[in-house]
PDB file of C-alpha atoms in Angstrom:
ATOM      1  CA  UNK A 168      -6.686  16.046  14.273  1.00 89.00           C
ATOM      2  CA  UNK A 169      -6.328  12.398  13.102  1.00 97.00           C
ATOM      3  CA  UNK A 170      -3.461  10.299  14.350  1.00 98.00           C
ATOM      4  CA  UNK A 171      -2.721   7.990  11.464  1.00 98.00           C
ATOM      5  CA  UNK A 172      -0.365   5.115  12.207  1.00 98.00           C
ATOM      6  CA  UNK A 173       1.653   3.920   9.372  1.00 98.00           C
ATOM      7  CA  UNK A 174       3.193   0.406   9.690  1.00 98.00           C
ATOM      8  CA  UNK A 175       5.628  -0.836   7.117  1.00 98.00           C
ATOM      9  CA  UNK A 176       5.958  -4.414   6.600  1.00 98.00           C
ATOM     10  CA  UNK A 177       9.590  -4.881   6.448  1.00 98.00           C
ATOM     11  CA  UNK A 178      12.245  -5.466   8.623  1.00 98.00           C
ATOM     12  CA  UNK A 179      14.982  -2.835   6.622  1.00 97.00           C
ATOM     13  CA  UNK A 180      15.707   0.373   8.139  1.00 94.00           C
ATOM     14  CA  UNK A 181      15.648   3.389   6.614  1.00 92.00           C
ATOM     15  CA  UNK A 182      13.584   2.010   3.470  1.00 92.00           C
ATOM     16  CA  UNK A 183      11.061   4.223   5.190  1.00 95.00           C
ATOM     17  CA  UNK A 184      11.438   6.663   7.721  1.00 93.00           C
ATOM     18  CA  UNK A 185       9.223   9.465   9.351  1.00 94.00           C
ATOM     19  CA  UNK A 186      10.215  12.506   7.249  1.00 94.00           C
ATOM     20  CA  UNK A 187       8.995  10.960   4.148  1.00 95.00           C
ATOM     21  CA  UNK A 188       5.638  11.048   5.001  1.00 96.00           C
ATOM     22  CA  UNK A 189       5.719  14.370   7.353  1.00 94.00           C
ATOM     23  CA  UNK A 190       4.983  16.684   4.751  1.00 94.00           C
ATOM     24  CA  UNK A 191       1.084  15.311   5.007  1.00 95.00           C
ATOM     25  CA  UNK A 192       0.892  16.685   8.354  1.00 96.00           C
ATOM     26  CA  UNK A 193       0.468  19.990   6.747  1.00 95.00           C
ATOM     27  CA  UNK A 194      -3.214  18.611   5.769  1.00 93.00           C
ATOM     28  CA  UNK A 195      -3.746  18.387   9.592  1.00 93.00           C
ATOM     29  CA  UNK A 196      -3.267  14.829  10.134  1.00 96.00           C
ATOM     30  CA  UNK A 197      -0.452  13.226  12.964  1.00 98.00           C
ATOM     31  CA  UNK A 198       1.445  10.613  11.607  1.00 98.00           C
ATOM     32  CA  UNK A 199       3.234   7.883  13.705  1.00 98.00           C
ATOM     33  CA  UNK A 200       5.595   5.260  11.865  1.00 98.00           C
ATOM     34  CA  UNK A 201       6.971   1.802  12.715  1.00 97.00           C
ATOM     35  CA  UNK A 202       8.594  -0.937  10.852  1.00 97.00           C
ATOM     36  CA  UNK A 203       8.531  -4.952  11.746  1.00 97.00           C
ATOM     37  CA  UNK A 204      10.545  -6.801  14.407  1.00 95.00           C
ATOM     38  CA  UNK A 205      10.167  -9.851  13.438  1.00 95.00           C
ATOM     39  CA  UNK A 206       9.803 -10.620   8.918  1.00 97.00           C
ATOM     40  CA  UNK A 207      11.457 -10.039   5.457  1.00 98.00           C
ATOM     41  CA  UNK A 208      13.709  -7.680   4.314  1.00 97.00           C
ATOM     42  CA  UNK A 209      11.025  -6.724   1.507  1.00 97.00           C
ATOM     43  CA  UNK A 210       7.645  -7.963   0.051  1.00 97.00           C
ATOM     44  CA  UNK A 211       7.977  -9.152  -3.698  1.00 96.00           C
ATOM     45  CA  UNK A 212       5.887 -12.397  -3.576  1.00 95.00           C
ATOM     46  CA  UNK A 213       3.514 -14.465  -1.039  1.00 95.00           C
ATOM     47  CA  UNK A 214       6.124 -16.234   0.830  1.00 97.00           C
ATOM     48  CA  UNK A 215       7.413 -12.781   1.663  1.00 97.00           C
ATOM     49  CA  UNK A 216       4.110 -11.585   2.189  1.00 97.00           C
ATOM     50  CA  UNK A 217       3.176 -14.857   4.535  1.00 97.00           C
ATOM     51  CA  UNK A 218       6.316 -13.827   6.994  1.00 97.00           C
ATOM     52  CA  UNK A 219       5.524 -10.264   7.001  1.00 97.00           C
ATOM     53  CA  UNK A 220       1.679 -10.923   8.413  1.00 97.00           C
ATOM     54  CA  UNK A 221       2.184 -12.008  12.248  1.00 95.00           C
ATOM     55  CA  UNK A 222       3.804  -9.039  13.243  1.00 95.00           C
ATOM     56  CA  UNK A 223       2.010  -6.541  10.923  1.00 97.00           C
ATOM     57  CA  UNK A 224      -0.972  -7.754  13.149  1.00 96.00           C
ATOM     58  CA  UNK A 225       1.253  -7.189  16.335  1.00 95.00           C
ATOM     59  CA  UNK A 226       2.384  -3.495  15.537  1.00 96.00           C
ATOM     60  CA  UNK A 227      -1.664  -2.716  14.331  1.00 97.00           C
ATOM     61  CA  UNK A 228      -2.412  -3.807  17.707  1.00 95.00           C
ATOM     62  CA  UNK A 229       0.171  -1.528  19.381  1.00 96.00           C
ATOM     63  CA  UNK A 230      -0.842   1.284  17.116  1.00 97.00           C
ATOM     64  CA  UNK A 231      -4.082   1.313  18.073  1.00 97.00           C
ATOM     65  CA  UNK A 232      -3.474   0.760  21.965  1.00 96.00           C
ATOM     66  CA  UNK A 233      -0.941   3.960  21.326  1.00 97.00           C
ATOM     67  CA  UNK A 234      -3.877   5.981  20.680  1.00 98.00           C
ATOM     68  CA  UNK A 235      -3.850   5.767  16.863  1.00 98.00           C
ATOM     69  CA  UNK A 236      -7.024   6.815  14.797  1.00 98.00           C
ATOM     70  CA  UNK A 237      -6.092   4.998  11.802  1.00 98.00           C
ATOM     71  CA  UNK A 238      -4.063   2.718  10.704  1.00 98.00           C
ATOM     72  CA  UNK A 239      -2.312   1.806   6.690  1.00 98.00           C
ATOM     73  CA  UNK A 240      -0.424  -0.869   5.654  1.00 98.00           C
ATOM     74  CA  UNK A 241       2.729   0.148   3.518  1.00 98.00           C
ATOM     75  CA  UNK A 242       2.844  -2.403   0.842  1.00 98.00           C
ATOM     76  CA  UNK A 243       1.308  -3.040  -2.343  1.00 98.00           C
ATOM     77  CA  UNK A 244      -0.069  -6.299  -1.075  1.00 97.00           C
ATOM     78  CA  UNK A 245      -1.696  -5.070   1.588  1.00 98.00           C
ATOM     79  CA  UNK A 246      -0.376  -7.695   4.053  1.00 98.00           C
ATOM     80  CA  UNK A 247      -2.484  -8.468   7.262  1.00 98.00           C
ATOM     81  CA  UNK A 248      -5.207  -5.836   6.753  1.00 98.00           C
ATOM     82  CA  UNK A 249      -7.902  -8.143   6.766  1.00 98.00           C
ATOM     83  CA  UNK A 250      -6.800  -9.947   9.777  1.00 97.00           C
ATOM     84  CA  UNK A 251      -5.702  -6.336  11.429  1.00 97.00           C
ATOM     85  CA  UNK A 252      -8.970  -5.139  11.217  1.00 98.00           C
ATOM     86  CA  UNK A 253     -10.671  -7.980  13.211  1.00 97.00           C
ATOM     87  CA  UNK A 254      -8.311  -7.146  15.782  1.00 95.00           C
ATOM     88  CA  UNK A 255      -8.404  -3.403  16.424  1.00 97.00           C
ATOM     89  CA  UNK A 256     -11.312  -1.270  16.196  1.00 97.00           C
ATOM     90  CA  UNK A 257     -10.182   1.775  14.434  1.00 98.00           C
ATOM     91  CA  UNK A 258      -9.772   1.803   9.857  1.00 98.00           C
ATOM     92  CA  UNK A 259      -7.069  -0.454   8.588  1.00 98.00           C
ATOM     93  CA  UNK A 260      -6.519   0.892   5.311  1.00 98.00           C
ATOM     94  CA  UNK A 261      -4.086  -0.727   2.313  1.00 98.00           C
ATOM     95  CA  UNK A 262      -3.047   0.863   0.067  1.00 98.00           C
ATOM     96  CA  UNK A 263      -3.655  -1.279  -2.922  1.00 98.00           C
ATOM     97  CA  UNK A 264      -7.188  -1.611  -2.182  1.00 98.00           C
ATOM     98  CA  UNK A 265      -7.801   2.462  -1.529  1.00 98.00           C
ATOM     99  CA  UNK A 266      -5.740   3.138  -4.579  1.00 98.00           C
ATOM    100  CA  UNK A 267      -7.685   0.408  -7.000  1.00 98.00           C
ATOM    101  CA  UNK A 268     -11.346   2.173  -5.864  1.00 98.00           C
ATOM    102  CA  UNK A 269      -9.867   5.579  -6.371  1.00 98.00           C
ATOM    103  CA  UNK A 270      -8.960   4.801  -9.641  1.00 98.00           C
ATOM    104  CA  UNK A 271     -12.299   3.147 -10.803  1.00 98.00           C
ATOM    105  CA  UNK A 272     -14.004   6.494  -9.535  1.00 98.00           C
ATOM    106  CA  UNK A 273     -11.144   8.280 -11.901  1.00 98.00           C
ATOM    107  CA  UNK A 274     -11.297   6.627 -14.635  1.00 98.00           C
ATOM    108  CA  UNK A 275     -12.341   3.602 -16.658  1.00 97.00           C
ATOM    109  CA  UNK A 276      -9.124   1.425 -17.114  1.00 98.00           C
ATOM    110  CA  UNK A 277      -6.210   1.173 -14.523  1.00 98.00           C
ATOM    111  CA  UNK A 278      -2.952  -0.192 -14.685  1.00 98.00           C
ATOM    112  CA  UNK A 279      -0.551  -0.813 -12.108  1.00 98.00           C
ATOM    113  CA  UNK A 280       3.289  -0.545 -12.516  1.00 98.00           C
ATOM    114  CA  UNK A 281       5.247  -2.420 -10.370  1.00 98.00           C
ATOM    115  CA  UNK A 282       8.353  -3.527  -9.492  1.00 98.00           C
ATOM    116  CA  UNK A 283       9.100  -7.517 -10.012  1.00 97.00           C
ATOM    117  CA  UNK A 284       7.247 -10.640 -11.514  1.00 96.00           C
ATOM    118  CA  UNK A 285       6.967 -11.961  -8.131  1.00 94.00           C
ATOM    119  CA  UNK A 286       3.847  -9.744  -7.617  1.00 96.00           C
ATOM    120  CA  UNK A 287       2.284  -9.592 -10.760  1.00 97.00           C
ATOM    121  CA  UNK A 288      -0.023 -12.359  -9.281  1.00 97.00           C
ATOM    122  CA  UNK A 289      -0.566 -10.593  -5.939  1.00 97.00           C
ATOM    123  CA  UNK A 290      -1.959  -7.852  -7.888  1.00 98.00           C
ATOM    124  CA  UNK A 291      -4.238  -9.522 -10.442  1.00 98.00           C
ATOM    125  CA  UNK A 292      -5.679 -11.999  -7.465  1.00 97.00           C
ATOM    126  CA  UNK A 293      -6.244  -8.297  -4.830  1.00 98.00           C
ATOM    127  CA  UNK A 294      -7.630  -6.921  -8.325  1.00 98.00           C
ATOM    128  CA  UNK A 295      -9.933  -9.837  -8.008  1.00 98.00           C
ATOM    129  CA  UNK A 296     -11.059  -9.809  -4.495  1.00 97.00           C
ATOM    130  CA  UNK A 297     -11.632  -6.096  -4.547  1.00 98.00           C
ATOM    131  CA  UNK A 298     -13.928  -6.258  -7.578  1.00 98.00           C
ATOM    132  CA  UNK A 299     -12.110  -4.287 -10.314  1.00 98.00           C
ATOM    133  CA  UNK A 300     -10.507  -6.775 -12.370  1.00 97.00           C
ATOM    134  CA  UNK A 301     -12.298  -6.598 -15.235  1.00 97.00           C
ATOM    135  CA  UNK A 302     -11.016  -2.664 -15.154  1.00 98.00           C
ATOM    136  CA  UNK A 303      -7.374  -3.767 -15.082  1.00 98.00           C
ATOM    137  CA  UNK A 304      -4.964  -3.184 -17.761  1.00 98.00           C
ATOM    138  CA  UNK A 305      -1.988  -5.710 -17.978  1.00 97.00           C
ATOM    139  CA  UNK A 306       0.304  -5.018 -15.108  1.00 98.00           C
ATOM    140  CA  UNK A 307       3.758  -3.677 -16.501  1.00 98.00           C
ATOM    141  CA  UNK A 308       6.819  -4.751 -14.452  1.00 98.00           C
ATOM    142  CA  UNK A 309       9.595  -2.300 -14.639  1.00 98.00           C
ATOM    143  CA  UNK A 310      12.013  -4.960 -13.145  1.00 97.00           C
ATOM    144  CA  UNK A 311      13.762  -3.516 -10.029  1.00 97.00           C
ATOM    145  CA  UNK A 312      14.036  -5.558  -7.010  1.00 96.00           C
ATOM    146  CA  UNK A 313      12.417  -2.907  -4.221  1.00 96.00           C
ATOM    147  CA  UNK A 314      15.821  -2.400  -2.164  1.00 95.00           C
ATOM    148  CA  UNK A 315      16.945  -0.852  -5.180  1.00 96.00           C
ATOM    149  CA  UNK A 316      14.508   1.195  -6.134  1.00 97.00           C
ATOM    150  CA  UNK A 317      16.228   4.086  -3.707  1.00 94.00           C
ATOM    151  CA  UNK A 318      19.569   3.582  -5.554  1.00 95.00           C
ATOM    152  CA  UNK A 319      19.728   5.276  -8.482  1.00 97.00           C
ATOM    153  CA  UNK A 320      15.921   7.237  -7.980  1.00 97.00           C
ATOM    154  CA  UNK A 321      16.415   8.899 -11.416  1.00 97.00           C
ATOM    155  CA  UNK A 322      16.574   5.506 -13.252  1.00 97.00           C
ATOM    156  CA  UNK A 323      13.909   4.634 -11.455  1.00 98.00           C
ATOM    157  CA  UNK A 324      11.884   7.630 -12.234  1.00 98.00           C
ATOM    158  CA  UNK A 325      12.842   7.380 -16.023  1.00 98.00           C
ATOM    159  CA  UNK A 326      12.162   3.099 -15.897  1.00 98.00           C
ATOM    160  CA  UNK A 327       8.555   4.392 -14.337  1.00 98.00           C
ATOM    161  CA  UNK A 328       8.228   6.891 -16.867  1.00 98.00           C
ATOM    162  CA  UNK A 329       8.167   4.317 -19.654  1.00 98.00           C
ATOM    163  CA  UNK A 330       6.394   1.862 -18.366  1.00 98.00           C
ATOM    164  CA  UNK A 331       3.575   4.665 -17.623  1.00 98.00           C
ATOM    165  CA  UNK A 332       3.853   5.608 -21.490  1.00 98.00           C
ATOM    166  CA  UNK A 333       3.896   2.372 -22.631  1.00 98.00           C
ATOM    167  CA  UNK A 334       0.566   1.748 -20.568  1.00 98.00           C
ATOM    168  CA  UNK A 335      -1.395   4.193 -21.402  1.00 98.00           C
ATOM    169  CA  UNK A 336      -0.251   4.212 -25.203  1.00 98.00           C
ATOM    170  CA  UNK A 337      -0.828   0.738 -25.514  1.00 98.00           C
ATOM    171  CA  UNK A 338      -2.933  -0.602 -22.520  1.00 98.00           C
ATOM    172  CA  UNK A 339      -5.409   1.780 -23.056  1.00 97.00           C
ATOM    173  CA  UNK A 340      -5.087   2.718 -19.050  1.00 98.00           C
ATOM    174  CA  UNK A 341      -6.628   5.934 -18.168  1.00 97.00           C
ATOM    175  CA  UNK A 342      -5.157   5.754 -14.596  1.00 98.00           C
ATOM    176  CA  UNK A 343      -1.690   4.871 -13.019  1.00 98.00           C
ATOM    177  CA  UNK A 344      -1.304   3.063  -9.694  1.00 98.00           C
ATOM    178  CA  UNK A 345       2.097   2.556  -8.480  1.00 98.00           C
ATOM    179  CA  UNK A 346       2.824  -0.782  -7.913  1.00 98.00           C
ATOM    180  CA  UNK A 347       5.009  -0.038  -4.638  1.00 98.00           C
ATOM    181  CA  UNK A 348       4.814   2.262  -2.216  1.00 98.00           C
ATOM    182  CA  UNK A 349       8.839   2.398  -2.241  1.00 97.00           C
ATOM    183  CA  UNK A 350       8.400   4.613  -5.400  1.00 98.00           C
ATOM    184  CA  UNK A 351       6.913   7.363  -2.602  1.00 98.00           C
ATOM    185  CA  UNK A 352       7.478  10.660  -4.044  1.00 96.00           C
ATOM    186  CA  UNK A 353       8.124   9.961  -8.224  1.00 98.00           C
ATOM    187  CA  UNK A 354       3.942  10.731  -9.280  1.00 98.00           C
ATOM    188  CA  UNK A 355       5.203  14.255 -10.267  1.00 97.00           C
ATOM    189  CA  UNK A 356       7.786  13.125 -12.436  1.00 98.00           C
ATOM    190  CA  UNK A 357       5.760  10.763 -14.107  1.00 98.00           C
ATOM    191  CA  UNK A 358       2.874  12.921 -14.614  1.00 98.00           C
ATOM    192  CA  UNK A 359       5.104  15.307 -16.451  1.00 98.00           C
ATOM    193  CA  UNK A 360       6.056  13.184 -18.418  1.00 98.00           C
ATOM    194  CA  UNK A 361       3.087  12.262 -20.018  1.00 98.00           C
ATOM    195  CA  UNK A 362       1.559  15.355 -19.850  1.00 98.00           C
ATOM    196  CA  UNK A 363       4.789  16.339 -21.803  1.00 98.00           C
ATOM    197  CA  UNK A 364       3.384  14.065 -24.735  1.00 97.00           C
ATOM    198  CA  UNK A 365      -0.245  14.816 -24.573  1.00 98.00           C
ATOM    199  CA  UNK A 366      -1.058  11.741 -22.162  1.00 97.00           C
ATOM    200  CA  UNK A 367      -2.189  13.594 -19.049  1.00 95.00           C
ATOM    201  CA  UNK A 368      -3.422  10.964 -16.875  1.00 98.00           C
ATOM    202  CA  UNK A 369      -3.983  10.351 -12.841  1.00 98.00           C
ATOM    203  CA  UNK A 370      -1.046   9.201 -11.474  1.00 98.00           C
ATOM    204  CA  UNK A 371      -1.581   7.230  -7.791  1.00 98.00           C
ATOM    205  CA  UNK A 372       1.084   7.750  -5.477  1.00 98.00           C
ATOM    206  CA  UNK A 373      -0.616   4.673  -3.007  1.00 98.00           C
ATOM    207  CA  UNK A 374       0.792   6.142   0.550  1.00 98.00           C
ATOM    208  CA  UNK A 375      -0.324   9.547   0.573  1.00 97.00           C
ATOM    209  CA  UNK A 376      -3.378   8.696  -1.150  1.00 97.00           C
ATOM    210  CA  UNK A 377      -4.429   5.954   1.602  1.00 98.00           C
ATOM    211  CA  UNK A 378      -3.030   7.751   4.595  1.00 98.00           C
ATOM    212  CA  UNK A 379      -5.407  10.737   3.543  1.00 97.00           C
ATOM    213  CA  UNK A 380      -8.295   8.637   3.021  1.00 98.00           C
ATOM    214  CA  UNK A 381      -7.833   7.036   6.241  1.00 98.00           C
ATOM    215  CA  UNK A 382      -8.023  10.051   8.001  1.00 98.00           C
ATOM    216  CA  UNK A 383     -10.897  11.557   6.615  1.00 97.00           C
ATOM    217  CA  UNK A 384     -12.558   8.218   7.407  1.00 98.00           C
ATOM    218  CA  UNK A 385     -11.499   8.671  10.988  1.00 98.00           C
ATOM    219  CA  UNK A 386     -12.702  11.498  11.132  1.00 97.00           C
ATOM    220  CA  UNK A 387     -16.292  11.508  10.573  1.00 97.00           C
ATOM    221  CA  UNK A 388     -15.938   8.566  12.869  1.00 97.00           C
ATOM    222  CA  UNK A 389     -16.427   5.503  10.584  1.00 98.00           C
ATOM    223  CA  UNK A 390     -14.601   2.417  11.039  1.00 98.00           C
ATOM    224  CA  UNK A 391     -14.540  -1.302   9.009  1.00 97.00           C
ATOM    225  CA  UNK A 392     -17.967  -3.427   9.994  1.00 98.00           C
ATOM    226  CA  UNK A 393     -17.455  -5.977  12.910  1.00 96.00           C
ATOM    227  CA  UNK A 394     -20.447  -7.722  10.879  1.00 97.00           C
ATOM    228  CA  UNK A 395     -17.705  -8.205   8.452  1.00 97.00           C
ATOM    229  CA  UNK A 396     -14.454  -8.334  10.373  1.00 98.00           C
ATOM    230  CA  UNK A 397     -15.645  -9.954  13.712  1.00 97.00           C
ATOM    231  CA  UNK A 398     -13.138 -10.283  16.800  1.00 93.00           C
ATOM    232  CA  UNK A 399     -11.678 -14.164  16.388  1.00 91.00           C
ATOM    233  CA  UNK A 400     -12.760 -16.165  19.094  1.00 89.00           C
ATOM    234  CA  UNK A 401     -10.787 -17.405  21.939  1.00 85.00           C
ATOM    235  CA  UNK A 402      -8.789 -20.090  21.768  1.00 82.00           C
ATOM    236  CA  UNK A 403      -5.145 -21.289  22.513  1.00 84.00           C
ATOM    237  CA  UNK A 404      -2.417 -20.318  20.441  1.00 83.00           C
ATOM    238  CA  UNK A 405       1.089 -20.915  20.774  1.00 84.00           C
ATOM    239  CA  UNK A 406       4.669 -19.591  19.098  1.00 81.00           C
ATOM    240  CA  UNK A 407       3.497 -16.101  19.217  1.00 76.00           C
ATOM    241  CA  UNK A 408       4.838 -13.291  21.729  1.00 67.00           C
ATOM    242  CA  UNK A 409       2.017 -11.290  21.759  1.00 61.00           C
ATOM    243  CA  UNK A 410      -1.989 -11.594  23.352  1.00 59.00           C
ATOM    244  CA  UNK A 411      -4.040 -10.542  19.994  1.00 55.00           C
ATOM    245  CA  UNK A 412      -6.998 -10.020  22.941  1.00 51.00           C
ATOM    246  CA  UNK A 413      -5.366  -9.114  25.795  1.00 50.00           C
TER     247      UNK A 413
END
């Protein structure tokens, strides 16, 4: 059994908690959680995402010293994977990157719906740097802050179900990607809704996609390449409570 390790970004309670993601334990993976000590409330632009990196690569560290198999990132941006994975030796998956190839091996046009302006640029640059951005459909912003989203989650189910229409009615986007992994749990709702009007398309709910993957990739016993993602050499560093080698 895979222990997968799921570190969220943020510094707000409750925004994510164990028992949202429990119910993939019945696929036969463990799942441990933690959240940030030290960074923003939420993620909604690079500034955000900047802050949120330090101790991303702190609790990836822990994670992995705690026995962890696997770790993901939850957040859209996928903050401090890159730099995670030089540091640990077991797969650092984010989600925006697992969800983007899983939809280019679904389909032939993606589009992402997401939450704020702020991170329409995250998304086109990752889109970029993960080789799919000629396969992206313009990003549609359904224009909820992301400690709201959890507020009122049947306007945000019905603000996700139009933006989803609207993309694949006039985007031409044969596949969905959430644009947040706050909107955990709506794919059903949204796929019924457009299979309601004859536009039955994948929908990618990012966190249980990527915490699956992640475990099946632990467990054939494959990790990131060091070739790629070697350790960072030793030198002195200072402001930071925590030994990235030690």
């Amino acid at each position: 059994m895979a222990i997968v390790h799921l570190v969220t970004p943020i510094i707000t309670e409750g925004i994510r908690c164990l028992d949202d993601v429990k119910p993939l334990e019945k696929f036969g993976i463990e799942i441990r959680h933690s959240i940030l000590d030290s960074g923003p409330a939420s993620i909604e632009c690079e500034y955000d995402e900047a802050l949120a990196v330090p101790d991303t690569i702190k609790k990836c560290i822990e994670a992995e010293r705690g026995g962890a198999d696997a770790i993901v990132i939850d957040c859209m941006g996928d903050p401090g994977v890159r730099p995670s994975r030089e540091v640990v030796s077991i797969p650092v998956l984010g989600p925006m990157e697992t969800s983007m190839h899983l939809a280019a091996t679904l389909g032939s046009r993606m589009s992402v719906v997401t939450v704020v302006d702020g991170v329409v640029p995250m998304i086109e640059n990752l889109a970029r740097i993960y080789g799919v951005k000629e396969r992206l459909a313009p990003i549609r912003v359904i224009d909820l802050p992301v400690l709201e989203i959890e507020k009122d989650i049947e306007r945000t189910k019905a603000l996700l179900c139009e933006a989803s229409q609207k993309a694949v009615e006039d985007d031409r986007a044969d596949v969905i990607i959430f644009g947040c992994t706050g909107f955990l749990g709506c794919a059903d709702a949204i796929r019924e809704h457009l299979a309601e009007r004859d536009l039955a398309v994948p929908v990618l709910d990012p966190v249980p996609v990527t915490m699956m993957q992640a475990a099946a990739i632990a467990n054939v016993g494959l990790s990131h390449s060091k070739r790629c993602y070697a350790p960072p050499r030793p030198k002195e560093i200072k402001g930071y409570s925590f030994d990235i080698l030690g």
